[in-house]
Amino acid sequence: MRRRSTQLALAFIAILTVFSVLVVWPSDPDRYLPDFVPWPEPGCVGPVCIGKGVRLPYIAIDRSTIRIDYLERREMRLGLDLRGGTRLVLEADISRNPDVDLDEALDSAVEVVERRVNAFGVAESITERVGNNRISVQLPGISAAEAIEKIGRTAQLQFMEMRRDAQGNVVIRNPDGSTSSMPFDQVSQSSSLIQLAEWTPVTAVGSDGIRREITGTYLDRGGIFVTRNLAGLPELRFEMNEEGAKLLGEATARLSNPPQPMAFFLDGEPIRGANGLIIAPFVRSQISDRGVIDGLSLSEAETLSTLLRTGAFPVPLTVVQQEDVDATLGDEAVVHSVQAGLIAIFVVMAFMTLYYRLPGLLASLALFVYVSLTLAVFKLWPVTVTSAGIAAFVLSVGMAVDANILIFERMKEELRVGRSLVGAIDAGFNRAWTSIRDSNVATLIICVILYWFGDQFAASLVKGFALTLALGVAVSMFSAIFVTRTFLRALIGSNVMQHLWLFGHDVEEARGPRAAEAAVRVGGAGLD
Amino acid sequence: MIDFVGKRYWFYLFSMLVVIPGTISLILPNGIREGIEFGSGTTFGFRFEQPVETEALRSALAELGHPDARIQRTRDGKFLVRTRVLEGGVTAPAIGPAPPSERENLESALEERFGTLVDSDGQPIHRFLEFSSVSASVSSDIVRNAALAVAFASLAILVYITLSFISVEQPVRFGVSAIVALLHDVLLVMGVASIFGRLFDFEIDTLFITAMLTIVGFSVHDSIVVFDRVRENARRAAAAGADVTLAETVNASLNQTLGRSLNTSITVVLTLIALILLGGETVRDFLIIMLIGLISGTYSSIFVASQLLVSWEEGDFAGLLPWRGGRTEEQPA
């Protein structure tokens, strides 16, 4: 029974390892790995390609369609310090409102940029104010077009109604560019005419008695989220702040009698639904503090909610410069680190094997499983790997080995007091378990708190470190205990078990009565 | 069996000798030098007529007094450099020739080494393409926040260790001793960074903060492994009804875990030395700090955390507390 479960576990580990190695295999091995080893030529087997990263099929559900999508991950996602990325320079334009305090506006614009960077999951960016009216932001691993789309949007939301002429007729923009006007009743009957209507900002009188446009400024940032309605379609819910609720209440009281359409514009462009049409629902009753925008696709709803949540820029910003930049630590640093890391791991393996003999060799194999598995998780998640992340990874390698060292030291102790090898293996794992558990749980607690702090204070550096270390510790417990134990159990009953010296056990010492006596004394109060 | 516990005063003395100079240096004005990321500075962009290696530019800038400059190359061959604040100086005084500004000095020094500075079309212009002041790229709040996070983490660890050691007498002492060992390591490394700052212009940057976080994780991990053995031995002694003091238990536990402590440190030290010798120049300082911290973490778990448990039990420090008046601490029932 035990033999069978060990074989199953071995097969599981083997499959997992092969899969991880294929996932991790660099797309350009010649760059990172020594050239005296003949590396295999790139090629594909099913969904996994050596030298091209991984392509995994998964089932994607968006709206009512279910399709097979592919997760493609060609390269490890590396941070700005290791790989570089895109640099955008945004310039503030104060020509339209010259009395704004530029200094203050730029400080809050930097905050908006950082909130967006974090909200979109781009880790480890560098945001700086340059000169007196510019912001420079560097983002790792995304293209300039993506960066502009995510970070460069002004994100000014406007609530719009149909423009009327002096007679109260709706102004329609004809396909040839000319305008004409039509009675409201005729337009409201025809969805295609609504699409052609001209729009103008909805205004209302604020608490200070001044009439102003209703914009995203009046949104309550905490109250914006994407939900699904009863039909399962995504919708964007928003809440207004106190002043916004007053303004919107007044405006919708007017727009609901008779019901008139209201559209939403982002940065001067109408928000269009998944079908490409302008979203312009009819206001049927007075709404004040909250509203819903539906008809969006899920990804649009999510992008929109993030843009709104992170706020609009206090001044219009335009992208004046974009360029791809190299790694801040220098390109050589990555190659050197990868090579040094490989050598370091081999040195550790050699040390473990020489010191602990057969169990050390098995621990080295487990370490190999550990390294490939952790790197595969980093790549697939994906985790942005920075030099700080590499530090966390090195530490977790140390902890992975530490668990094995704890176990093997215990095994040797048990052998010394005359236990059988099988008994010593089991006792070694059982005795070492509490220290492995407590020390790793403590490390995980540190990670959770660091992550939470990083999240609270937008310190993405701290967050990235905590995530990397936590992943490493979790995988290391799996490899040190499950993998090493499986390897050792697989040997039970084989010939090597006859040679105790392979397990670092000095037979002479064990036979002597003094050894057992010494062990009892060392234990403080006798071993059971 | 090595008598660690009997020599604990020597270990305390040694720790103090190592920690106190750094702490003094830390407390004195300008205790720690903050790197360029934390302050405002200048960025400038330029392009050379001939292609230039980033590493060559890095060493040239270091010779010109900017060893900490952040240098990036854009994909079309322009260099973007961020340094401390440079005097821009196109503002000439009213009378007499303008003294050359730092900017102009740098422009001519770079041209001397690497050839003509050109504009984006490759025409010689002998000056930087762009030159502007920049704000701090990393808010100095990050240092404060990281410190706060570590403080909170310490509290949580204190609670966890106390709960985990509830089966032995005085579980809080285990938590407190582990945290003291942690502070020992943090102070030591900060002190070393401060002294290095005075001697070799070492500056703390975001990598240093990560190194500190790593050291915190390792220090707690290491202390707990030793404590776990103390717990096991204490429990077993209690079960057997044996009359052993905590000092004996701790000493036996240290001897039993010594092999493990040394071997784990050796593996981590081997890894770091490989990275230090072969890794890039830019991360070397960071790795050296890690190495010092990890060695301190191993030392403190054996020679500080465990010894404090014994000292507490034996009332070693009671005489130091005026309100205890030198009374020996009550033995737990």
Short mmCIF file of C-alpha atoms in Angstrom, two decimals, chain A residues 80-81 83-85 87 89 110 114 125-132 136 138 321 323-333 336-337 339-341 343-345 347-348 351-352 355-356 387-392 394-395 397-399 401-403 405-406 409-410 413 431-432 434-443 445-446 449-450 452-453 457 459-462 465 469 519 521-528, chain B residues 1 43 53-55 58 70-76 78 80 82 130 132-138 142 144-146 148-150 152-154 156-157 160-161 164-165 182 206-207 209-211 213-218 220-222 224-225 228-229 231-233 235-238 240 242 244 252-253 255-257 259-264 266-268 270-272 274-276 278-283 286 290 294:
data_model
loop_
_atom_site.label_atom_id
_atom_site.label_comp_id
_atom_site.label_asym_id
_atom_site.label_seq_id
_atom_site.Cartn_x
_atom_site.Cartn_y
_atom_site.Cartn_z
CA LEU A 80 12.67 47.86 -14.47
CA ASP A 81 15.91 47.19 -12.68
CA ARG A 83 14.95 44.47 -17.98
CA GLY A 84 13.86 48.03 -18.45
CA GLY A 85 10.57 49.03 -20.00
CA ARG A 87 9.30 55.62 -20.28
CA VAL A 89 6.84 61.82 -20.25
CA VAL A 110 1.89 61.81 -9.63
CA GLU A 114 0.99 55.68 -9.04
CA SER A 125 7.53 51.55 -11.53
CA ILE A 126 9.47 54.79 -11.16
CA THR A 127 7.46 58.01 -11.15
CA GLU A 128 9.23 61.36 -10.98
CA ARG A 129 8.35 65.00 -11.51
CA VAL A 130 10.61 66.47 -14.15
CA GLY A 131 11.19 70.19 -14.53
CA ASN A 132 8.20 72.29 -13.55
CA SER A 136 8.19 60.94 -16.10
CA GLN A 138 8.84 54.23 -16.20
CA GLN A 321 7.67 61.65 -25.18
CA GLU A 323 10.85 55.66 -25.35
CA ASP A 324 12.01 52.19 -24.47
CA VAL A 325 14.62 52.14 -21.75
CA ASP A 326 17.15 49.53 -20.70
CA ALA A 327 17.46 48.03 -17.24
CA THR A 328 18.47 50.40 -14.44
CA LEU A 329 20.91 47.90 -13.02
CA GLY A 330 22.39 47.32 -16.43
CA ASP A 331 21.75 44.47 -18.79
CA GLU A 332 24.85 42.62 -17.65
CA ALA A 333 23.47 42.35 -14.11
CA HIS A 336 25.59 37.65 -14.29
CA SER A 337 22.94 37.03 -11.66
CA GLN A 339 24.87 32.50 -13.99
CA ALA A 340 25.94 33.21 -10.43
CA GLY A 341 22.63 31.82 -9.17
CA ILE A 343 26.64 28.19 -9.77
CA ALA A 344 25.44 28.96 -6.24
CA ILE A 345 22.82 26.24 -6.48
CA VAL A 347 27.69 24.61 -4.86
CA VAL A 348 24.87 24.08 -2.37
CA PHE A 351 27.89 20.66 -0.18
CA MET A 352 24.72 18.80 0.75
CA TYR A 355 28.08 16.30 3.95
CA TYR A 356 24.92 14.22 4.12
CA SER A 387 16.67 42.22 -7.81
CA ALA A 388 14.74 42.38 -4.52
CA GLY A 389 12.74 39.35 -5.61
CA ILE A 390 15.95 37.51 -6.38
CA ALA A 391 17.09 38.22 -2.80
CA ALA A 392 13.86 36.77 -1.48
CA VAL A 394 17.90 33.18 -2.50
CA LEU A 395 16.61 33.33 1.06
CA VAL A 397 16.49 28.48 -1.25
CA GLY A 398 18.29 28.73 2.07
CA MET A 399 15.08 27.90 3.90
CA VAL A 401 17.71 23.52 2.29
CA ASP A 402 17.36 24.34 5.98
CA ALA A 403 14.30 22.12 6.29
CA ILE A 405 19.22 19.88 7.06
CA LEU A 406 16.93 19.84 10.10
CA GLU A 409 20.39 16.00 11.50
CA ARG A 410 17.47 14.40 13.28
CA GLU A 413 20.57 11.42 15.88
CA ARG A 431 10.64 15.44 14.95
CA ALA A 432 11.78 18.15 12.56
CA THR A 434 7.43 21.35 14.46
CA SER A 435 10.52 23.51 13.88
CA ILE A 436 9.90 23.61 10.15
CA ARG A 437 6.28 24.52 10.76
CA ASP A 438 6.93 27.22 13.35
CA SER A 439 9.80 28.89 11.56
CA ASN A 440 8.02 28.92 8.22
CA VAL A 441 4.71 30.08 9.65
CA ALA A 442 6.57 32.94 11.34
CA THR A 443 8.13 33.87 7.99
CA ILE A 445 3.28 36.00 8.99
CA ILE A 446 6.03 38.49 8.24
CA ILE A 449 2.14 41.92 7.19
CA LEU A 450 4.69 43.30 4.75
CA TRP A 452 -0.54 44.41 3.70
CA PHE A 453 1.67 47.38 4.53
CA PHE A 457 1.19 52.66 1.56
CA ALA A 459 5.17 50.65 -1.40
CA SER A 460 5.24 48.19 -4.27
CA LEU A 461 8.83 47.27 -3.47
CA VAL A 462 7.85 45.86 -0.08
CA PHE A 465 9.38 41.20 -1.85
CA LEU A 469 9.25 35.27 -0.29
CA ALA A 519 22.72 10.74 23.25
CA ARG A 521 22.61 12.89 28.15
CA VAL A 522 22.45 15.30 25.26
CA GLY A 523 18.71 14.93 25.16
CA GLY A 524 18.60 16.35 28.63
CA ALA A 525 16.22 13.81 30.01
CA GLY A 526 16.50 10.72 27.93
CA LEU A 527 15.08 9.90 24.53
CA ASP A 528 12.08 7.68 24.25
CA MET B 1 29.27 19.27 24.85
CA THR B 43 18.15 64.08 -15.23
CA GLU B 53 28.99 50.88 -23.62
CA THR B 54 26.83 51.51 -20.56
CA GLU B 55 29.51 50.08 -18.28
CA ARG B 58 29.15 54.14 -15.59
CA ARG B 70 21.28 55.83 -12.50
CA ILE B 71 22.17 55.18 -16.12
CA GLN B 72 19.74 53.88 -18.67
CA ARG B 73 20.11 53.47 -22.37
CA THR B 74 17.08 53.86 -24.55
CA ARG B 75 16.54 51.47 -27.39
CA ASP B 76 17.65 54.06 -29.94
CA LYS B 78 20.34 57.71 -26.16
CA LEU B 80 19.33 58.94 -19.74
CA ARG B 82 19.82 60.67 -13.16
CA GLU B 130 17.55 67.54 -22.23
CA SER B 132 15.93 69.15 -15.98
CA SER B 133 15.44 68.85 -12.27
CA VAL B 134 13.51 65.83 -10.98
CA SER B 135 11.72 65.04 -7.76
CA ALA B 136 12.62 62.07 -5.60
CA SER B 137 11.76 58.86 -7.42
CA VAL B 138 11.20 56.94 -4.22
CA ILE B 142 9.11 54.10 2.17
CA ARG B 144 9.35 54.87 7.52
CA ASN B 145 6.70 52.51 6.18
CA ALA B 146 9.10 49.60 5.95
CA LEU B 148 6.55 50.40 10.67
CA ALA B 149 5.82 47.17 8.81
CA VAL B 150 8.74 45.47 10.56
CA PHE B 152 4.04 45.33 13.26
CA ALA B 153 5.50 42.07 12.01
CA SER B 154 7.54 41.85 15.22
CA ALA B 156 2.64 39.53 15.30
CA ILE B 157 5.66 37.23 15.67
CA TYR B 160 2.65 33.73 17.37
CA ILE B 161 5.70 32.52 19.28
CA SER B 164 3.16 28.34 19.90
CA PHE B 165 5.24 28.00 23.09
CA LEU B 182 15.95 40.55 15.55
CA THR B 206 15.60 50.48 -2.12
CA LEU B 207 17.80 47.39 -2.39
CA ILE B 209 15.49 48.11 2.38
CA THR B 210 14.90 44.71 0.80
CA ALA B 211 18.09 43.39 2.34
CA LEU B 213 13.50 42.76 5.18
CA THR B 214 15.34 39.60 4.18
CA ILE B 215 17.47 39.75 7.31
CA VAL B 216 14.37 40.17 9.48
CA GLY B 217 12.82 37.06 7.93
CA PHE B 218 15.98 35.01 8.37
CA VAL B 220 13.18 35.08 13.17
CA HIS B 221 13.36 31.81 11.26
CA ASP B 222 16.69 30.94 12.81
CA ILE B 224 12.58 29.74 16.21
CA VAL B 225 14.44 26.62 15.07
CA ASP B 228 11.78 24.68 19.07
CA ARG B 229 14.48 22.33 20.29
CA ARG B 231 10.70 23.50 23.84
CA GLU B 232 10.99 19.84 22.91
CA ASN B 233 13.70 19.14 25.47
CA ARG B 235 8.70 19.12 27.54
CA ARG B 236 10.50 15.82 27.58
CA ALA B 237 12.30 16.67 30.80
CA ALA B 238 9.01 17.61 32.39
CA ALA B 240 10.28 12.32 32.62
CA ALA B 242 13.79 15.05 35.52
CA VAL B 244 17.02 20.00 34.86
CA ALA B 252 21.85 20.87 25.35
CA SER B 253 19.52 22.28 22.70
CA ASN B 255 24.60 21.66 21.04
CA GLN B 256 22.00 19.56 19.27
CA THR B 257 21.09 22.27 16.77
CA GLY B 259 25.25 21.24 13.23
CA ARG B 260 22.08 22.42 11.60
CA SER B 261 22.75 26.12 12.34
CA LEU B 262 26.23 25.98 10.89
CA ASN B 263 25.23 23.96 7.84
CA THR B 264 22.33 26.22 7.00
CA ILE B 266 27.18 27.68 5.21
CA THR B 267 24.72 27.02 2.38
CA VAL B 268 23.37 30.57 2.46
CA LEU B 270 28.02 29.89 -0.21
CA THR B 271 25.11 31.13 -2.30
CA LEU B 272 25.77 34.75 -1.45
CA ALA B 274 28.84 33.03 -5.46
CA LEU B 275 26.53 35.95 -6.22
CA ILE B 276 29.01 38.49 -4.83
CA LEU B 278 30.05 36.59 -10.09
CA GLY B 279 27.01 38.85 -9.97
CA GLY B 280 26.92 42.33 -11.43
CA GLU B 281 28.74 45.26 -9.93
CA THR B 282 25.51 47.12 -9.22
CA VAL B 283 24.12 44.63 -6.71
CA PHE B 286 23.36 44.86 -1.48
CA MET B 290 22.73 40.60 3.14
CA LEU B 294 22.54 36.63 7.66
#
